[in-house]
């Protein structure tokens, strides 16, 4: 009985290895819609720009995404991200905002667009544009040692002053437009290291809890801004499930070779003329 069981296990292992080898072979049984599919993750820092922020803007962010090659130079990406940002005012007021967002991006690898697709290219710069939705929660409180009574006496003990001192209206949604600039370096045919700078233009002036400020006891000035901006700089990794793309063929490699040869020949002629 034990021999039969061991034989059956061995046969199953061999079959699984054979099936896996066939599945990872793009000329075998790999579904074409899975070629060019990759996942990635990143971690970095946020930098907030908005109304009345004097300093202390940096905090953290972490995110992940799924990406799919649509053309030899164009990829679609769906990304989720969460993090926090903060800011500090000159009069010892501070805010802290936590957020989570989801966005869809069209990503262009411009060397593949200009010079032709080359899967062996170690460095690949890119940019992306898109948009999505963000959910955020802002809290604002005076720092320790802040003289609250003197401040209220200065600006008036009214509802506006209370909102200026303390703000927490729960989770709120907003739309956004996203731009991204990055570069990736190939560690292997399946794995890349990435560095990205991302900017989100938020369709709200309430991301930091500031929609105005007290000028004096009788005057409350409303902010004229309509947008806030959040910047993210992050390092990450990207993993491709198969070590080739659906664009890995003689058609694309020859296109890249011919374009790179033209660039080389032009540079060589310029050097000879000098």
PDB file of N, CA, C and O in Angstrom, residues 102-143:
ATOM      1  N   UNK A 102      -7.855  54.688  -5.454  1.00  0.00           N
ATOM      2  CA  UNK A 102      -7.760  53.739  -6.557  1.00  0.00           C
ATOM      3  C   UNK A 102      -7.791  54.535  -7.854  1.00  0.00           C
ATOM      4  O   UNK A 102      -8.577  55.471  -7.994  1.00  0.00           O
ATOM      5  N   UNK A 103      -6.897  54.193  -8.772  1.00  0.00           N
ATOM      6  CA  UNK A 103      -6.869  54.917 -10.042  1.00  0.00           C
ATOM      7  C   UNK A 103      -6.497  53.986 -11.185  1.00  0.00           C
ATOM      8  O   UNK A 103      -5.930  52.913 -10.988  1.00  0.00           O
ATOM      9  N   UNK A 104      -6.851  54.404 -12.372  1.00  0.00           N
ATOM     10  CA  UNK A 104      -6.537  53.681 -13.602  1.00  0.00           C
ATOM     11  C   UNK A 104      -5.617  54.561 -14.444  1.00  0.00           C
ATOM     12  O   UNK A 104      -5.883  55.756 -14.613  1.00  0.00           O
ATOM     13  N   UNK A 105      -4.543  53.974 -14.965  1.00  0.00           N
ATOM     14  CA  UNK A 105      -3.520  54.740 -15.667  1.00  0.00           C
ATOM     15  C   UNK A 105      -3.202  54.117 -17.018  1.00  0.00           C
ATOM     16  O   UNK A 105      -3.214  52.893 -17.178  1.00  0.00           O
ATOM     17  N   UNK A 106      -2.915  54.993 -17.991  1.00  0.00           N
ATOM     18  CA  UNK A 106      -2.345  54.570 -19.272  1.00  0.00           C
ATOM     19  C   UNK A 106      -0.856  54.881 -19.205  1.00  0.00           C
ATOM     20  O   UNK A 106      -0.461  56.033 -19.042  1.00  0.00           O
ATOM     21  N   UNK A 107      -0.023  53.858 -19.319  1.00  0.00           N
ATOM     22  CA  UNK A 107       1.419  53.978 -19.079  1.00  0.00           C
ATOM     23  C   UNK A 107       2.182  53.797 -20.386  1.00  0.00           C
ATOM     24  O   UNK A 107       1.981  52.811 -21.104  1.00  0.00           O
ATOM     25  N   UNK A 108       3.060  54.746 -20.706  1.00  0.00           N
ATOM     26  CA  UNK A 108       3.801  54.748 -21.966  1.00  0.00           C
ATOM     27  C   UNK A 108       5.284  54.546 -21.683  1.00  0.00           C
ATOM     28  O   UNK A 108       5.901  55.335 -20.958  1.00  0.00           O
ATOM     29  N   UNK A 109       5.867  53.488 -22.244  1.00  0.00           N
ATOM     30  CA  UNK A 109       7.313  53.273 -22.223  1.00  0.00           C
ATOM     31  C   UNK A 109       7.878  53.935 -23.482  1.00  0.00           C
ATOM     32  O   UNK A 109       7.813  53.378 -24.580  1.00  0.00           O
ATOM     33  N   UNK A 110       8.412  55.161 -23.324  1.00  0.00           N
ATOM     34  CA  UNK A 110       8.673  55.965 -24.517  1.00  0.00           C
ATOM     35  C   UNK A 110       9.892  55.510 -25.299  1.00  0.00           C
ATOM     36  O   UNK A 110       9.994  55.787 -26.486  1.00  0.00           O
ATOM     37  N   UNK A 111      10.833  54.756 -24.704  1.00  0.00           N
ATOM     38  CA  UNK A 111      11.934  54.194 -25.511  1.00  0.00           C
ATOM     39  C   UNK A 111      11.421  53.095 -26.428  1.00  0.00           C
ATOM     40  O   UNK A 111      11.879  52.958 -27.563  1.00  0.00           O
ATOM     41  N   UNK A 112      10.454  52.316 -25.939  1.00  0.00           N
ATOM     42  CA  UNK A 112       9.840  51.303 -26.798  1.00  0.00           C
ATOM     43  C   UNK A 112       9.036  51.948 -27.917  1.00  0.00           C
ATOM     44  O   UNK A 112       8.918  51.406 -29.013  1.00  0.00           O
ATOM     45  N   UNK A 113       8.461  53.113 -27.638  1.00  0.00           N
ATOM     46  CA  UNK A 113       7.702  53.837 -28.662  1.00  0.00           C
ATOM     47  C   UNK A 113       8.635  54.458 -29.703  1.00  0.00           C
ATOM     48  O   UNK A 113       8.374  54.384 -30.898  1.00  0.00           O
ATOM     49  N   UNK A 114       9.747  55.046 -29.254  1.00  0.00           N
ATOM     50  CA  UNK A 114      10.647  55.758 -30.161  1.00  0.00           C
ATOM     51  C   UNK A 114      11.605  54.821 -30.877  1.00  0.00           C
ATOM     52  O   UNK A 114      11.788  54.902 -32.096  1.00  0.00           O
ATOM     53  N   UNK A 115      12.204  53.891 -30.134  1.00  0.00           N
ATOM     54  CA  UNK A 115      13.258  53.041 -30.689  1.00  0.00           C
ATOM     55  C   UNK A 115      12.793  51.642 -31.066  1.00  0.00           C
ATOM     56  O   UNK A 115      13.530  50.909 -31.717  1.00  0.00           O
ATOM     57  N   UNK A 116      11.593  51.266 -30.648  1.00  0.00           N
ATOM     58  CA  UNK A 116      11.115  49.919 -30.904  1.00  0.00           C
ATOM     59  C   UNK A 116      11.221  49.051 -29.666  1.00  0.00           C
ATOM     60  O   UNK A 116      12.077  49.273 -28.799  1.00  0.00           O
ATOM     61  N   UNK A 117      10.370  48.054 -29.587  1.00  0.00           N
ATOM     62  CA  UNK A 117      10.316  47.195 -28.412  1.00  0.00           C
ATOM     63  C   UNK A 117      11.597  46.379 -28.281  1.00  0.00           C
ATOM     64  O   UNK A 117      12.084  45.788 -29.245  1.00  0.00           O
ATOM     65  N   UNK A 118      12.150  46.350 -27.071  1.00  0.00           N
ATOM     66  CA  UNK A 118      13.354  45.574 -26.790  1.00  0.00           C
ATOM     67  C   UNK A 118      13.216  45.007 -25.384  1.00  0.00           C
ATOM     68  O   UNK A 118      13.367  45.719 -24.395  1.00  0.00           O
ATOM     69  N   UNK A 119      12.934  43.729 -25.283  1.00  0.00           N
ATOM     70  CA  UNK A 119      12.687  43.101 -23.997  1.00  0.00           C
ATOM     71  C   UNK A 119      13.955  42.956 -23.168  1.00  0.00           C
ATOM     72  O   UNK A 119      13.893  42.701 -21.976  1.00  0.00           O
ATOM     73  N   UNK A 120      15.111  43.107 -23.814  1.00  0.00           N
ATOM     74  CA  UNK A 120      16.384  42.968 -23.103  1.00  0.00           C
ATOM     75  C   UNK A 120      16.920  44.312 -22.612  1.00  0.00           C
ATOM     76  O   UNK A 120      18.009  44.366 -22.041  1.00  0.00           O
ATOM     77  N   UNK A 121      16.169  45.400 -22.831  1.00  0.00           N
ATOM     78  CA  UNK A 121      16.623  46.719 -22.399  1.00  0.00           C
ATOM     79  C   UNK A 121      16.641  46.774 -20.864  1.00  0.00           C
ATOM     80  O   UNK A 121      15.617  46.578 -20.225  1.00  0.00           O
ATOM     81  N   UNK A 122      17.804  47.055 -20.242  1.00  0.00           N
ATOM     82  CA  UNK A 122      17.873  47.032 -18.770  1.00  0.00           C
ATOM     83  C   UNK A 122      17.101  48.174 -18.108  1.00  0.00           C
ATOM     84  O   UNK A 122      16.398  47.952 -17.122  1.00  0.00           O
ATOM     85  N   UNK A 123      17.252  49.403 -18.631  1.00  0.00           N
ATOM     86  CA  UNK A 123      16.534  50.547 -18.087  1.00  0.00           C
ATOM     87  C   UNK A 123      15.384  50.929 -19.020  1.00  0.00           C
ATOM     88  O   UNK A 123      15.571  51.007 -20.232  1.00  0.00           O
ATOM     89  N   UNK A 124      14.226  51.169 -18.428  1.00  0.00           N
ATOM     90  CA  UNK A 124      13.073  51.558 -19.230  1.00  0.00           C
ATOM     91  C   UNK A 124      12.334  52.694 -18.530  1.00  0.00           C
ATOM     92  O   UNK A 124      11.595  52.465 -17.569  1.00  0.00           O
ATOM     93  N   UNK A 125      12.516  53.943 -18.967  1.00  0.00           N
ATOM     94  CA  UNK A 125      11.760  55.060 -18.394  1.00  0.00           C
ATOM     95  C   UNK A 125      10.338  55.090 -18.944  1.00  0.00           C
ATOM     96  O   UNK A 125      10.079  54.625 -20.059  1.00  0.00           O
ATOM     97  N   UNK A 126       9.423  55.667 -18.184  1.00  0.00           N
ATOM     98  CA  UNK A 126       8.026  55.702 -18.610  1.00  0.00           C
ATOM     99  C   UNK A 126       7.300  56.843 -17.921  1.00  0.00           C
ATOM    100  O   UNK A 126       7.768  57.405 -16.926  1.00  0.00           O
ATOM    101  N   UNK A 127       6.139  57.181 -18.481  1.00  0.00           N
ATOM    102  CA  UNK A 127       5.228  58.114 -17.821  1.00  0.00           C
ATOM    103  C   UNK A 127       3.812  57.573 -17.955  1.00  0.00           C
ATOM    104  O   UNK A 127       3.533  56.719 -18.808  1.00  0.00           O
ATOM    105  N   UNK A 128       2.928  58.063 -17.108  1.00  0.00           N
ATOM    106  CA  UNK A 128       1.548  57.571 -17.107  1.00  0.00           C
ATOM    107  C   UNK A 128       0.605  58.705 -16.744  1.00  0.00           C
ATOM    108  O   UNK A 128       0.950  59.615 -15.985  1.00  0.00           O
ATOM    109  N   UNK A 129      -0.604  58.635 -17.292  1.00  0.00           N
ATOM    110  CA  UNK A 129      -1.663  59.597 -17.003  1.00  0.00           C
ATOM    111  C   UNK A 129      -2.958  58.842 -16.736  1.00  0.00           C
ATOM    112  O   UNK A 129      -3.211  57.795 -17.334  1.00  0.00           O
ATOM    113  N   UNK A 130      -3.773  59.399 -15.852  1.00  0.00           N
ATOM    114  CA  UNK A 130      -5.044  58.756 -15.548  1.00  0.00           C
ATOM    115  C   UNK A 130      -5.804  59.519 -14.489  1.00  0.00           C
ATOM    116  O   UNK A 130      -5.611  60.711 -14.289  1.00  0.00           O
ATOM    117  N   UNK A 131      -6.644  58.803 -13.787  1.00  0.00           N
ATOM    118  CA  UNK A 131      -7.448  59.425 -12.744  1.00  0.00           C
ATOM    119  C   UNK A 131      -8.154  58.372 -11.922  1.00  0.00           C
ATOM    120  O   UNK A 131      -8.068  57.169 -12.209  1.00  0.00           O
ATOM    121  N   UNK A 132      -8.835  58.836 -10.889  1.00  0.00           N
ATOM    122  CA  UNK A 132      -9.526  57.890 -10.031  1.00  0.00           C
ATOM    123  C   UNK A 132     -10.260  58.588  -8.910  1.00  0.00           C
ATOM    124  O   UNK A 132     -10.677  59.738  -9.026  1.00  0.00           O
ATOM    125  N   UNK A 133     -10.395  57.875  -7.802  1.00  0.00           N
ATOM    126  CA  UNK A 133     -11.129  58.377  -6.640  1.00  0.00           C
ATOM    127  C   UNK A 133     -10.306  58.171  -5.385  1.00  0.00           C
ATOM    128  O   UNK A 133      -9.542  57.206  -5.283  1.00  0.00           O
ATOM    129  N   UNK A 134     -10.458  59.094  -4.452  1.00  0.00           N
ATOM    130  CA  UNK A 134      -9.751  59.008  -3.178  1.00  0.00           C
ATOM    131  C   UNK A 134     -10.735  59.208  -2.032  1.00  0.00           C
ATOM    132  O   UNK A 134     -11.666  60.013  -2.125  1.00  0.00           O
ATOM    133  N   UNK A 135     -10.509  58.461  -0.941  1.00  0.00           N
ATOM    134  CA  UNK A 135     -11.245  58.643   0.304  1.00  0.00           C
ATOM    135  C   UNK A 135     -10.246  59.113   1.362  1.00  0.00           C
ATOM    136  O   UNK A 135      -9.196  58.498   1.527  1.00  0.00           O
ATOM    137  N   UNK A 136     -10.572  60.190   2.042  1.00  0.00           N
ATOM    138  CA  UNK A 136      -9.622  60.765   2.989  1.00  0.00           C
ATOM    139  C   UNK A 136     -10.323  61.191   4.276  1.00  0.00           C
ATOM    140  O   UNK A 136     -11.519  61.482   4.299  1.00  0.00           O
ATOM    141  N   UNK A 137      -9.545  61.237   5.350  1.00  0.00           N
ATOM    142  CA  UNK A 137     -10.040  61.679   6.654  1.00  0.00           C
ATOM    143  C   UNK A 137      -9.001  62.600   7.269  1.00  0.00           C
ATOM    144  O   UNK A 137      -7.859  62.210   7.475  1.00  0.00           O
ATOM    145  N   UNK A 138      -9.415  63.820   7.558  1.00  0.00           N
ATOM    146  CA  UNK A 138      -8.509  64.835   8.090  1.00  0.00           C
ATOM    147  C   UNK A 138      -8.847  65.150   9.542  1.00  0.00           C
ATOM    148  O   UNK A 138     -10.018  65.271   9.904  1.00  0.00           O
ATOM    149  N   UNK A 139      -7.805  65.261  10.360  1.00  0.00           N
ATOM    150  CA  UNK A 139      -7.944  65.707  11.747  1.00  0.00           C
ATOM    151  C   UNK A 139      -7.018  66.904  11.970  1.00  0.00           C
ATOM    152  O   UNK A 139      -5.899  66.916  11.473  1.00  0.00           O
ATOM    153  N   UNK A 140      -7.501  67.871  12.716  1.00  0.00           N
ATOM    154  CA  UNK A 140      -6.703  69.054  12.983  1.00  0.00           C
ATOM    155  C   UNK A 140      -6.824  69.424  14.453  1.00  0.00           C
ATOM    156  O   UNK A 140      -7.922  69.541  14.988  1.00  0.00           O
ATOM    157  N   UNK A 141      -5.689  69.607  15.110  1.00  0.00           N
ATOM    158  CA  UNK A 141      -5.662  69.971  16.521  1.00  0.00           C
ATOM    159  C   UNK A 141      -4.465  70.867  16.797  1.00  0.00           C
ATOM    160  O   UNK A 141      -3.433  70.763  16.130  1.00  0.00           O
ATOM    161  N   UNK A 142      -4.564  71.715  17.828  1.00  0.00           N
ATOM    162  CA  UNK A 142      -3.393  72.485  18.231  1.00  0.00           C
ATOM    163  C   UNK A 142      -2.329  71.571  18.821  1.00  0.00           C
ATOM    164  O   UNK A 142      -2.634  70.535  19.412  1.00  0.00           O
ATOM    165  N   UNK A 143      -1.080  71.959  18.659  1.00  0.00           N
ATOM    166  CA  UNK A 143       0.003  71.218  19.283  1.00  0.00           C
ATOM    167  C   UNK A 143       0.002  71.460  20.788  1.00  0.00           C
ATOM    168  O   UNK A 143      -0.638  72.374  21.294  1.00  0.00           O
TER     169      UNK A 143
END
